[in-house]
Coordinates of C-alpha atoms in Angstrom, one line a residue:
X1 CA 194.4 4.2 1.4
X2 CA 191.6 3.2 -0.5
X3 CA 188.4 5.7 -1.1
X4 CA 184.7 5.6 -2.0
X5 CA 186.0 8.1 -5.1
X6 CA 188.7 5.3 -5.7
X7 CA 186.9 3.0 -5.8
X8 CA 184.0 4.8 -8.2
X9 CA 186.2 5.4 -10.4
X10 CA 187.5 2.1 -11.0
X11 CA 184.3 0.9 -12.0
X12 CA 183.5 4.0 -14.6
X13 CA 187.0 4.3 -15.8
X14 CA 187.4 2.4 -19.4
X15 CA 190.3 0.5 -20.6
X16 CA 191.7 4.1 -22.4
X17 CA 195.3 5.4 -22.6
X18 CA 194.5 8.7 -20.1
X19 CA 197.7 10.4 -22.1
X20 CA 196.8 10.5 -25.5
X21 CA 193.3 11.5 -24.5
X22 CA 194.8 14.1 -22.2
X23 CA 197.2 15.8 -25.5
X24 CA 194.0 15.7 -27.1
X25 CA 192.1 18.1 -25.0
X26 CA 194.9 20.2 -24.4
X27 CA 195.0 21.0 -28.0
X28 CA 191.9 22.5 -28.5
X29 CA 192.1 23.9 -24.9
X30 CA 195.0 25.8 -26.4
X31 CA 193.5 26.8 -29.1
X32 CA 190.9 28.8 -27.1
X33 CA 193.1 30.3 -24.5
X34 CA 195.8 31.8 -27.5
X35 CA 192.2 33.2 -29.0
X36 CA 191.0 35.1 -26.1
X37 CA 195.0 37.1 -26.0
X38 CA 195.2 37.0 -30.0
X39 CA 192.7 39.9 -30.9
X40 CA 194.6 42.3 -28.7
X41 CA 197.3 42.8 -30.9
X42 CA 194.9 42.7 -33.8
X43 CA 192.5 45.6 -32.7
X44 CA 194.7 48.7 -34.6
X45 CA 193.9 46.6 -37.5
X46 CA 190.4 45.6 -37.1
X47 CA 189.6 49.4 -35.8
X48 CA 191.4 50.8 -39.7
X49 CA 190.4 47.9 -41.4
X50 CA 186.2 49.0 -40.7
X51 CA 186.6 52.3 -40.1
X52 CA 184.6 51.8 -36.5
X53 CA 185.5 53.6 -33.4
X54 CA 187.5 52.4 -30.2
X55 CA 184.2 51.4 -28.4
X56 CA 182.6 49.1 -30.9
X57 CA 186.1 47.7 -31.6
X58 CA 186.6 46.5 -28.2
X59 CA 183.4 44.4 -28.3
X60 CA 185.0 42.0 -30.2
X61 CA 186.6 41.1 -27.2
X62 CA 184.2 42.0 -25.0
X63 CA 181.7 39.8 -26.7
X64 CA 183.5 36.6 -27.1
X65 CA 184.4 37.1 -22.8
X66 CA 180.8 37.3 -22.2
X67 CA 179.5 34.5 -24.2
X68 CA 182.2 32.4 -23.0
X69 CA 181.8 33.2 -19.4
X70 CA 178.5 33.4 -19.0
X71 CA 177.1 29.4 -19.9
X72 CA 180.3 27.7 -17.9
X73 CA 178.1 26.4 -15.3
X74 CA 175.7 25.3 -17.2
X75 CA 177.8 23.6 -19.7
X76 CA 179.4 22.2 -17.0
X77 CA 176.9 20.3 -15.8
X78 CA 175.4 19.3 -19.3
X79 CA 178.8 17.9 -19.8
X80 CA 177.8 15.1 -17.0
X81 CA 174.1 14.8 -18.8
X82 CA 175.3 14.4 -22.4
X83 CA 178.7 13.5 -21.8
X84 CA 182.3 15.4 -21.8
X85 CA 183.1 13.9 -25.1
X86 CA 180.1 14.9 -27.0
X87 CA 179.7 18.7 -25.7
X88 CA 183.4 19.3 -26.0
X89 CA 183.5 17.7 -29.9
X90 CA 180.4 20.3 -30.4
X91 CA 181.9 22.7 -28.8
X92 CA 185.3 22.4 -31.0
X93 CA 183.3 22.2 -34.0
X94 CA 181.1 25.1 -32.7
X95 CA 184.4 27.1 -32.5
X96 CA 186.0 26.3 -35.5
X97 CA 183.1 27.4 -38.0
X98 CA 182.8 30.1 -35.9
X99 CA 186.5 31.2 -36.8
X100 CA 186.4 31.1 -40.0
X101 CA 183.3 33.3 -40.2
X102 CA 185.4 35.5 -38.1
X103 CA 187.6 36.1 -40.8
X104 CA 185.2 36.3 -43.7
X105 CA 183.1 39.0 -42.2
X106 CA 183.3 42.4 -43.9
X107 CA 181.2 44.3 -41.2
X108 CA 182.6 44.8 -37.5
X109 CA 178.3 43.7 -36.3
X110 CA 179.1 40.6 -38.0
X111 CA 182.3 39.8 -36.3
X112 CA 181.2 41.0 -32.9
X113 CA 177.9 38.1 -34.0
X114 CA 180.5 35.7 -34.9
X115 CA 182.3 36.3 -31.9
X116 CA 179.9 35.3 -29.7
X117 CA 179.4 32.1 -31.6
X118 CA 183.0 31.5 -31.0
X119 CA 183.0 32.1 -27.0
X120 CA 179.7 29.5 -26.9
X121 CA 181.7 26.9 -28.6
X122 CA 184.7 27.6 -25.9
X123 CA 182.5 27.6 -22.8
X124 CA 181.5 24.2 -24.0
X125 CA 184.7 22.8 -24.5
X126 CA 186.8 24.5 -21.1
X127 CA 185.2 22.2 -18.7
X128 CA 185.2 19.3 -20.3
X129 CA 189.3 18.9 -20.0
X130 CA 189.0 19.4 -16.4
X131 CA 186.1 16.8 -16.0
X132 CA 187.6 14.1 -18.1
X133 CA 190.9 14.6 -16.0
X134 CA 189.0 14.2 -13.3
X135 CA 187.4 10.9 -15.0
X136 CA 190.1 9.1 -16.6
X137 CA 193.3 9.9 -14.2
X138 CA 193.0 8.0 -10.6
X139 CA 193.6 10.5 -7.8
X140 CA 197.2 9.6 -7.6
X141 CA 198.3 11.1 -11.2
X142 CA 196.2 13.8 -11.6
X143 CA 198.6 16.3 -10.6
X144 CA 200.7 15.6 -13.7
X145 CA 198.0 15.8 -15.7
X146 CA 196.7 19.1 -14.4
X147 CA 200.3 20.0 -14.6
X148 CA 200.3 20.0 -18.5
X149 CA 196.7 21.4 -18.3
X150 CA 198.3 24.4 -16.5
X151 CA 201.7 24.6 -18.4
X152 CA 199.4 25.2 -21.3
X153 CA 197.3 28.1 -20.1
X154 CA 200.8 29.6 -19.5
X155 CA 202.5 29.0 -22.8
X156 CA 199.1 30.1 -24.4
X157 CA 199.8 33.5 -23.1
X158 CA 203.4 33.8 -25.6
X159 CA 201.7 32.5 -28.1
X160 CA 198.9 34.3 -28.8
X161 CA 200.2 38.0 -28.5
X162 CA 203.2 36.5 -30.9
X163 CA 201.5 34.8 -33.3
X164 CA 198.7 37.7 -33.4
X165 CA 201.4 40.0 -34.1
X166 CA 202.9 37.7 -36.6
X167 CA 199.7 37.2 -38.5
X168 CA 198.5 40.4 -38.3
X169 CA 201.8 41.9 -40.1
X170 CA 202.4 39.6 -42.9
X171 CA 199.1 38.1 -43.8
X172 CA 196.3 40.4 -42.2
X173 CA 193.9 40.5 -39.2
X174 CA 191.9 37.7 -40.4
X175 CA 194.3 34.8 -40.2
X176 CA 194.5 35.4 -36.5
X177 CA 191.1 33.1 -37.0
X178 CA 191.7 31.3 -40.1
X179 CA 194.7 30.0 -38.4
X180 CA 192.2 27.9 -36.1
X181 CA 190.4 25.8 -38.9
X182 CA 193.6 23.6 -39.7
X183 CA 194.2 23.2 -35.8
X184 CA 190.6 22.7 -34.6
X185 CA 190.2 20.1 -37.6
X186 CA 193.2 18.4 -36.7
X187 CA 192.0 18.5 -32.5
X188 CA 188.6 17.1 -33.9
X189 CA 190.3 14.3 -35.2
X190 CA 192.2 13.6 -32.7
X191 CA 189.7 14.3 -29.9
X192 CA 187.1 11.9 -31.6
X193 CA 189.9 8.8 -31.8
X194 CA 191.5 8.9 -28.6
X195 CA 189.1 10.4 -25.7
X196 CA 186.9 8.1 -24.3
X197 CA 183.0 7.8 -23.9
X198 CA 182.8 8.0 -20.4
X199 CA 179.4 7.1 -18.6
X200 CA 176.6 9.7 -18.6
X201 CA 174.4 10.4 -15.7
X202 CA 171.1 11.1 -15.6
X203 CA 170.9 14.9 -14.4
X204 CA 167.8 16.8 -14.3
X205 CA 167.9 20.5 -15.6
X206 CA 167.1 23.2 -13.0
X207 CA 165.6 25.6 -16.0
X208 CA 164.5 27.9 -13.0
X209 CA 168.7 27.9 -11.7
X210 CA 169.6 28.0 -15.6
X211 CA 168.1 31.5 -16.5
X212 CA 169.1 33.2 -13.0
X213 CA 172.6 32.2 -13.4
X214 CA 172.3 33.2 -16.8
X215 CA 171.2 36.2 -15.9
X216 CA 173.4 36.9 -13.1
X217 CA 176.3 36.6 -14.3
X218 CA 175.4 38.4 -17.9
X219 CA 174.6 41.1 -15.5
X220 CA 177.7 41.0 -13.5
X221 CA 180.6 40.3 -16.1
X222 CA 179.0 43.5 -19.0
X223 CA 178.4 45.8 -16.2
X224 CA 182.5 45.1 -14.9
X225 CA 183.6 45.3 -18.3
X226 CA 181.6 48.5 -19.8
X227 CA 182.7 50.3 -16.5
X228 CA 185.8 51.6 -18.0
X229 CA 184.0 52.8 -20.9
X230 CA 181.3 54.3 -19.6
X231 CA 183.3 56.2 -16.7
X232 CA 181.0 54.0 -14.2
X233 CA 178.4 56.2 -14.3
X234 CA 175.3 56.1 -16.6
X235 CA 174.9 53.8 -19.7
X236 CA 171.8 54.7 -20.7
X237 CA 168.6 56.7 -19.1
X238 CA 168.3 55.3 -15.7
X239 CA 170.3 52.1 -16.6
X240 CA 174.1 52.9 -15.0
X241 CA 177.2 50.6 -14.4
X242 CA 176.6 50.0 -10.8
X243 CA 173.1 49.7 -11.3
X244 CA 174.3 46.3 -13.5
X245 CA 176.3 44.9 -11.0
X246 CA 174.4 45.4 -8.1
X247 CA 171.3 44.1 -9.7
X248 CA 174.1 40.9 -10.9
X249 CA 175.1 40.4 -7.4
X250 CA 171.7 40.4 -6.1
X251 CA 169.9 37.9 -8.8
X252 CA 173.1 35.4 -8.1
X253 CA 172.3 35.9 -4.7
X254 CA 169.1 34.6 -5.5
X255 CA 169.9 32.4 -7.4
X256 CA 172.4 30.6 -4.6
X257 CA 168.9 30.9 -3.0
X258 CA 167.1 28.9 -5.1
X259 CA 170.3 26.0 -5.5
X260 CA 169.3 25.5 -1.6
X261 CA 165.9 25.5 -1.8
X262 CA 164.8 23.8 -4.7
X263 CA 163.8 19.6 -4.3
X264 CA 165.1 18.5 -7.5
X265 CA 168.3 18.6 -8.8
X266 CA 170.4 22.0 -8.6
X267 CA 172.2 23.5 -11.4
X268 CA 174.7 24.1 -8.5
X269 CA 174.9 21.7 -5.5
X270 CA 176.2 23.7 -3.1
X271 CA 177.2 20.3 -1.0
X272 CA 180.4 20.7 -3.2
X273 CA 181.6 23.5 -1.0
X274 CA 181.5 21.1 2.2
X275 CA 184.7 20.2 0.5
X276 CA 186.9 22.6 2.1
X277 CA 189.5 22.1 -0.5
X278 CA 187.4 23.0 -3.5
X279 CA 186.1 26.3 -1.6
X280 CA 189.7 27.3 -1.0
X281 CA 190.8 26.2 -4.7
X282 CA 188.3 28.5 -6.0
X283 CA 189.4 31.3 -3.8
X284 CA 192.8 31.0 -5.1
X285 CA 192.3 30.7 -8.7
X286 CA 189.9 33.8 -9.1
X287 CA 193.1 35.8 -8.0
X288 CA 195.4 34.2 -10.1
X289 CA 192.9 34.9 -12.8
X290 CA 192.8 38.3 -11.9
X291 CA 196.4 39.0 -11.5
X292 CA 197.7 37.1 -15.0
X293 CA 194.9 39.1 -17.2
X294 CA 195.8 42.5 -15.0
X295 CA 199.8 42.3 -15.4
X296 CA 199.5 42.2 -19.1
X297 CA 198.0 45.4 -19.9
X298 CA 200.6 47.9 -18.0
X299 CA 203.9 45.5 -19.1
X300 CA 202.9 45.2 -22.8
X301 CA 201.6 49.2 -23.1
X302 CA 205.1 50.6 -21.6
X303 CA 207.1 48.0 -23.5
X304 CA 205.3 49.6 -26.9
X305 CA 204.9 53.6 -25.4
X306 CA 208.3 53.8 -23.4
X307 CA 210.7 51.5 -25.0
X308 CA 208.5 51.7 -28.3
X309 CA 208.7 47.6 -29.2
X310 CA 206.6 46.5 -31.7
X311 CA 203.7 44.3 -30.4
X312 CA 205.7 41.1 -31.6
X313 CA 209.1 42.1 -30.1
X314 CA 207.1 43.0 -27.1
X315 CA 205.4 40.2 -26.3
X316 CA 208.5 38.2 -26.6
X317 CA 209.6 39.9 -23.2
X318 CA 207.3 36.4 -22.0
X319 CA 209.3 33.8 -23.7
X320 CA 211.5 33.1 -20.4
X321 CA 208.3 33.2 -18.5
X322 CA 206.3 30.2 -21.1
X323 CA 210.0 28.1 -21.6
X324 CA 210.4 28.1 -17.6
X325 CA 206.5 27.2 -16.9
X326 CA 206.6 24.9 -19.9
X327 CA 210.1 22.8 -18.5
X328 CA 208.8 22.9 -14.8
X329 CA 205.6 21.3 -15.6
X330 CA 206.5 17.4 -15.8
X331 CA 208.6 17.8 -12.4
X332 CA 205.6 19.9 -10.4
X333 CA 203.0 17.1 -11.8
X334 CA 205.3 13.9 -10.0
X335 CA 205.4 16.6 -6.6
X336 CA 202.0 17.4 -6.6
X337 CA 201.1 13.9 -6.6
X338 CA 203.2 13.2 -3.6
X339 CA 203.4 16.4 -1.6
X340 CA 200.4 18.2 0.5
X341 CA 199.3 21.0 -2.2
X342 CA 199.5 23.8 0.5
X343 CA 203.4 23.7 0.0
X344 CA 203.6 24.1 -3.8
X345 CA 200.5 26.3 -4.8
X346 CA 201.4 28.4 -1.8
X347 CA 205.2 28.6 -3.2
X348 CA 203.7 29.5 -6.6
X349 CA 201.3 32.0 -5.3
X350 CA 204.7 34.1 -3.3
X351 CA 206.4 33.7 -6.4
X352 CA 203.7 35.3 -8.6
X353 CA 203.1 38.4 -5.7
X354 CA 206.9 38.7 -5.4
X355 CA 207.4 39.0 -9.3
X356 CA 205.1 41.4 -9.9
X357 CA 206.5 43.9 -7.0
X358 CA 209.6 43.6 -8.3
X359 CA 208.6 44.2 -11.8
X360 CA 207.1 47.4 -10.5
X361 CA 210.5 48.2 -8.8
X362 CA 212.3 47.8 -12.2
X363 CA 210.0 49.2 -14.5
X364 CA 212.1 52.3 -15.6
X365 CA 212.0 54.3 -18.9
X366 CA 215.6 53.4 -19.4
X367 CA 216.0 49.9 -17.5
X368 CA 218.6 46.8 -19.5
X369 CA 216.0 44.8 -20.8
X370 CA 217.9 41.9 -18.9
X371 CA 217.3 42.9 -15.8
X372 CA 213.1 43.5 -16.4
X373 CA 213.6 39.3 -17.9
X374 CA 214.5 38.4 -14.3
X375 CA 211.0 39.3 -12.7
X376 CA 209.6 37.6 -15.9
X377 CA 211.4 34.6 -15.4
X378 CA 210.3 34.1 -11.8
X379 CA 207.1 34.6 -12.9
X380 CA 207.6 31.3 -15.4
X381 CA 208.7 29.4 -12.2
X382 CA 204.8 31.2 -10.6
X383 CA 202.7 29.9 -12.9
X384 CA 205.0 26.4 -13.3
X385 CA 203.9 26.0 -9.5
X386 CA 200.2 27.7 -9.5
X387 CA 197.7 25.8 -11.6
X388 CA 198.9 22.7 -11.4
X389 CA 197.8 22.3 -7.8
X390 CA 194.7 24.3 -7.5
X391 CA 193.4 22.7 -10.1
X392 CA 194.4 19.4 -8.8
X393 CA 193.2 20.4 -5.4
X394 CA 190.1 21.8 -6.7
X395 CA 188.4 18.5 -8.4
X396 CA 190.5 15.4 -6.3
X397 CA 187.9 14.6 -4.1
X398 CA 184.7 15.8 -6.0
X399 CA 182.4 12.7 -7.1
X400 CA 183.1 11.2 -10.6
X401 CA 179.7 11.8 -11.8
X402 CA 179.5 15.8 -10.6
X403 CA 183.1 16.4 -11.9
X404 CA 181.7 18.5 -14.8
X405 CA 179.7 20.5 -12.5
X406 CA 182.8 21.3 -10.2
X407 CA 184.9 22.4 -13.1
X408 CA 182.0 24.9 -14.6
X409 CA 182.0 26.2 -11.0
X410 CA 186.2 26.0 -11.2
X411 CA 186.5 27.8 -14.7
X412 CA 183.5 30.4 -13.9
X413 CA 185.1 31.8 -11.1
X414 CA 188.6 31.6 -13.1
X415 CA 187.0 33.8 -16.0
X416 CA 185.1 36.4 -13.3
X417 CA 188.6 37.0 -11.6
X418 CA 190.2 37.2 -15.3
X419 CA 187.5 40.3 -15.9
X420 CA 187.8 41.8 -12.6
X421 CA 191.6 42.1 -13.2
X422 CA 190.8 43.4 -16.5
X423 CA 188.6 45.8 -15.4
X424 CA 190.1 46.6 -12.2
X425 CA 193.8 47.4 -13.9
X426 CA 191.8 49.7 -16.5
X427 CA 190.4 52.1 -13.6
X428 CA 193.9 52.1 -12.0
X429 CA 196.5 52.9 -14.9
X430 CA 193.7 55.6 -15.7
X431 CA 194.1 57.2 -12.3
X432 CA 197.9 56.8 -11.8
X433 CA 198.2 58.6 -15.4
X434 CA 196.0 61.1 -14.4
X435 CA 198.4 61.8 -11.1
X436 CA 201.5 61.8 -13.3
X437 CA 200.6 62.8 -16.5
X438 CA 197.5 65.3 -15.9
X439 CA 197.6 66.4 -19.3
X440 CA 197.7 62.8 -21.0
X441 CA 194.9 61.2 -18.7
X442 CA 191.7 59.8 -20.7
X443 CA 191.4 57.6 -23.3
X444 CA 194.9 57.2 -23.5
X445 CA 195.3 55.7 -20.3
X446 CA 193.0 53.1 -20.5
X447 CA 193.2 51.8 -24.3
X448 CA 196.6 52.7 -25.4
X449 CA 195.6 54.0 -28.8
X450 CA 198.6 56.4 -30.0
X451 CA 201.6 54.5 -27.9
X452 CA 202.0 51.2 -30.1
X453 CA 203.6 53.1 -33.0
X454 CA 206.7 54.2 -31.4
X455 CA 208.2 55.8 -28.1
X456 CA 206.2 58.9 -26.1
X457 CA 208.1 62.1 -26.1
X458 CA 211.1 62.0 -23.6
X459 CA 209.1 64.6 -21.6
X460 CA 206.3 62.1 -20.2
X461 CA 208.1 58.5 -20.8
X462 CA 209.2 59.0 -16.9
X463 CA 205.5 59.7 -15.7
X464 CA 204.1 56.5 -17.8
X465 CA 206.6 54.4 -16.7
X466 CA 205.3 55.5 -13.1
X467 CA 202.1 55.1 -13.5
X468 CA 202.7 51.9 -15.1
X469 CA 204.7 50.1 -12.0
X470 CA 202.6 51.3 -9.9
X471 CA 199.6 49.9 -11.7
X472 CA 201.4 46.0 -11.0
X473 CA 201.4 46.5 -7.4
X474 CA 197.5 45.7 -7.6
X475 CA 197.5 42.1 -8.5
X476 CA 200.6 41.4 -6.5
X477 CA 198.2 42.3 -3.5
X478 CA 195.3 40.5 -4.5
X479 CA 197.7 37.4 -4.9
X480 CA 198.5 37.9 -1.4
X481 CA 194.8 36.7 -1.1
X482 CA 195.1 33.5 -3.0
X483 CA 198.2 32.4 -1.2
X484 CA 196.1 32.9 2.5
X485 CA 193.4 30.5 0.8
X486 CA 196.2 27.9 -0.6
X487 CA 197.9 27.6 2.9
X488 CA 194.8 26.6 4.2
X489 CA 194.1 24.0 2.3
X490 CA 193.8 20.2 3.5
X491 CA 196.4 16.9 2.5
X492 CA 194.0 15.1 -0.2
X493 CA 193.1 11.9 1.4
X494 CA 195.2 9.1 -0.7
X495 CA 198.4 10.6 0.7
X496 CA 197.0 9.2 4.3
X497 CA 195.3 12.3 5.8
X498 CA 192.2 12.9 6.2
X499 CA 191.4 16.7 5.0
X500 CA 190.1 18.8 8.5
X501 CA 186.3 19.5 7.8
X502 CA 185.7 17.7 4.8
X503 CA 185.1 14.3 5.8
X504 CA 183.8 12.3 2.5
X505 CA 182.7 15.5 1.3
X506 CA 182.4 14.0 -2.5
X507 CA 179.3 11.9 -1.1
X508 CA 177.8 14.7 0.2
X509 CA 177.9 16.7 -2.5
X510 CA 175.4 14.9 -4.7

């Protein structure tokens, strides 16, 4: 069944090969998602290495989440203006230098400053590999291609905690970014041969939309991510935690505002939410963003404090999780093409919750290691079957020449749920160790520092283990919330039905 998008996309759509073009992104897509895991294992390092404190430290991550957070939308859009091949080559090169100035910095400032250089360049390059999907792939094949998009995101998760561990233990904290000039170099190369130059439209900059969403969300994302630090109270004089976010919330308020007012051209047309799909799609991803970042924290702090792993040996608990997301991906990219995506995200949604309340059921100072790998390894089949279709579902029936604006929109509300789980998971371990271990609550709780040398005294290992499982239990919920949203959504068009209550909605859109 032929459609307007079908047929727009024949006529922008170069004589390219889509699948060397697609490896090509995925690289330095890869590259990016192992660096925002990799500094976690490096921090005990980085902290004796400068002599800092915790709280600076942990602005090397914080830094590089905000910067890359923040500008998704608009680099998003300015990926349509300039074109995806252009701002994501920048981008790569953006975050390549930046890495290696990572690693020859000698003062923890200077790495936070280089840090933030190195989020800029991936907030450039993240939407760009959805857009071009989007561009080069005819509705009909994208779901294998978002297939491999997603199988990477999961693999990336492995990698980087083993590789940072790697690194970090037999050639120092700084090769967890030297390690990216060889590979960005090569995904330059690689990038600039084999994606296309894809037609550029002539957008118009809301400046006005530009520096509230800015704003907004710089608002929004520090205040959720200095909460744990600052005990969500005050930061300093009348400025306070809450007093962040609320003001956040209420300048993106205005700023949604302004997108409906304003007579030009919005930063975000809202007309891509007639699309019932792509509403639903980003429902769905913000809690699978929320619930991959909050899992890690509890699973990899009792694998170190209870079962006293190093962080290498620890994070290989994931290798059945990447192998099984990694084999299922080329056999959910053919089914998503040809199956309603309610059916497959929703499967991968109940297989995510259910993993993660069993996990909590198992997670016992003395459990076989075996029997934790089988709530692991159903959690590889989760992600196998998650981002595959949303994503899919998210940009099939946006317009060709908004389809870098729909995936700054897409990845935004991806990296907001990955900071709210973050966040969110912080606050709870806190409180369940301060129920079972009153004497240990604090700092420990929520940073770990002490635990990743060796096993906690016998005495407490049963109350940390507690409080641990019963920390998972809160993204298994809020998965519960993506999987309502993914059985919602609507049969994409090409498969011969036409989605209830979003009739052409990628013409309306503009």
């Amino acid at each position: 069944m032929a459609t307007p998008q079908d047929s727009q996309h024949d006529r922008v759509r170069p004589e390219v090969r889509p699948w060397p073009a697609l490896w090509a992104l995925v690289l330095g897509f890869f590259m990016i998602l192992v660096d925002s895991t990799i500094v976690s294992v490096a921090t005990p390092a980085i902290l004796e290495d400068f002599g800092s404190d915790v709280g600076t430290v942990v602005w090397v991550t914080s830094a590089y989440l905000l910067a890359y957070a923040v500008p998704l939308l608009i680099t998003g859009r300015l990926g349509d203006r300039v074109g995806p091949k252009k701002l994501y080559l920048t981008g790569l090169a953006l975050f390549t230098l930046a890495s290696v100035w990572c690693g020859l910095t000698n003062t923890i400032e200077m790495l936070i400053v280089a840090r933030v250089f190195q989020g800029l360049g991936a907030s450039m390059m993240t939407p760009q590999t959805m857009a071009v999907i989007t561009r080069i792939f005819p509705p009909n094949q994208r779901g294998r291609a978002m297939s491999l998009w997603g199988a990477t995101a999961g693999v990336a998760t492995l990698v980087g905690p083993i590789l940072g561990g790697v690194l970090v233990d037999g050639l120092g904290w700084q090769w967890i970014f030297f390690v990216n000039a060889p590979v960005g170099l090569v995904g330059f190369v690689l990038a600039m041969r084999l994606v296309p130059d894809l037609p550029t439209h002539r957008h118009k900059f809301d400046l006005v939309g530009v520096v509230l969403s800015a704003v907004g969300l710089f608002l929004l994302v520090f205040g959720i991510q200095e909460g744990q630090k600052y005990d969500w109270g005050q930061i300093k004089g009348p400025i306070s935690v809450w007093s962040l976010i609320i003001s956040g919330l209420v300048v993106l308020a205005i700023f949604v505002f302004w997108q409906s007012r304003t007579r030009g051209e919005p930063l975000l047309p809202l007309g891509l939410f007639k699309d019932r799909n792509f509403s639903l799609a980003n429902v769905a991803i913000t809690t699978v963003g929320f619930a991959i970042t909050a899992m890690a924290f509890p699973l990899m702090l009792w694998a170190q404090a209870v079962r006293g792993l190093t962080p290498t040996r620890a994070a290989l608990l994931l290798v059945p999780m990447a192998v099984i997301s990694g084999a299922l991906a080329p056999f959910v990219g053919r089914l998503v093409d040809r199956t309603p995506p309610r059916f497959i995200a929703g499967f991968g949604l109940l297989c995510c919750s259910v993993s993660l309340f069993w996990m909590s059921q198992v997670i016992e100072p003395d459990v076989p290691i075996w029997e934790l790998l089988l709530p692991i390894a159903l959690l590889g089949v989760a992600n196998g079957f998650m981002w595959a279709p949303i994503g899919t579902t998210a940009t099939r029936n946006l317009p060709l020449h908004q389809a870098g604006a729909g995936a700054g929109v897409y990845n935004t509300t991806r990296q907001v749920g990955a900071v709210l789980g973050s966040a969110s998971i912080a606050v709870l371990m806190e409180s369940r160790l301060a129920h079972n271990l009153p004497r240990m609550a604090g700092g420990a709780a929520s940073t770990g520092e002490g635990f990743s040398g060796g096993k906690l005294p016998e005495i407490v290992r049963q109350g940390f283990s507690d409080s641990m499982a019963q920390s998972l239990i809160l993204p298994a919920l809020v998965l519960l919330i993506g999987l309502a949203a993914a059985l919602m959504f609507a049969a994409p068009t090409y498969l011969g039905k036409q989605p209830a209550g979003a009739t052409q909605p990628a013409t309306e859109a503009s």
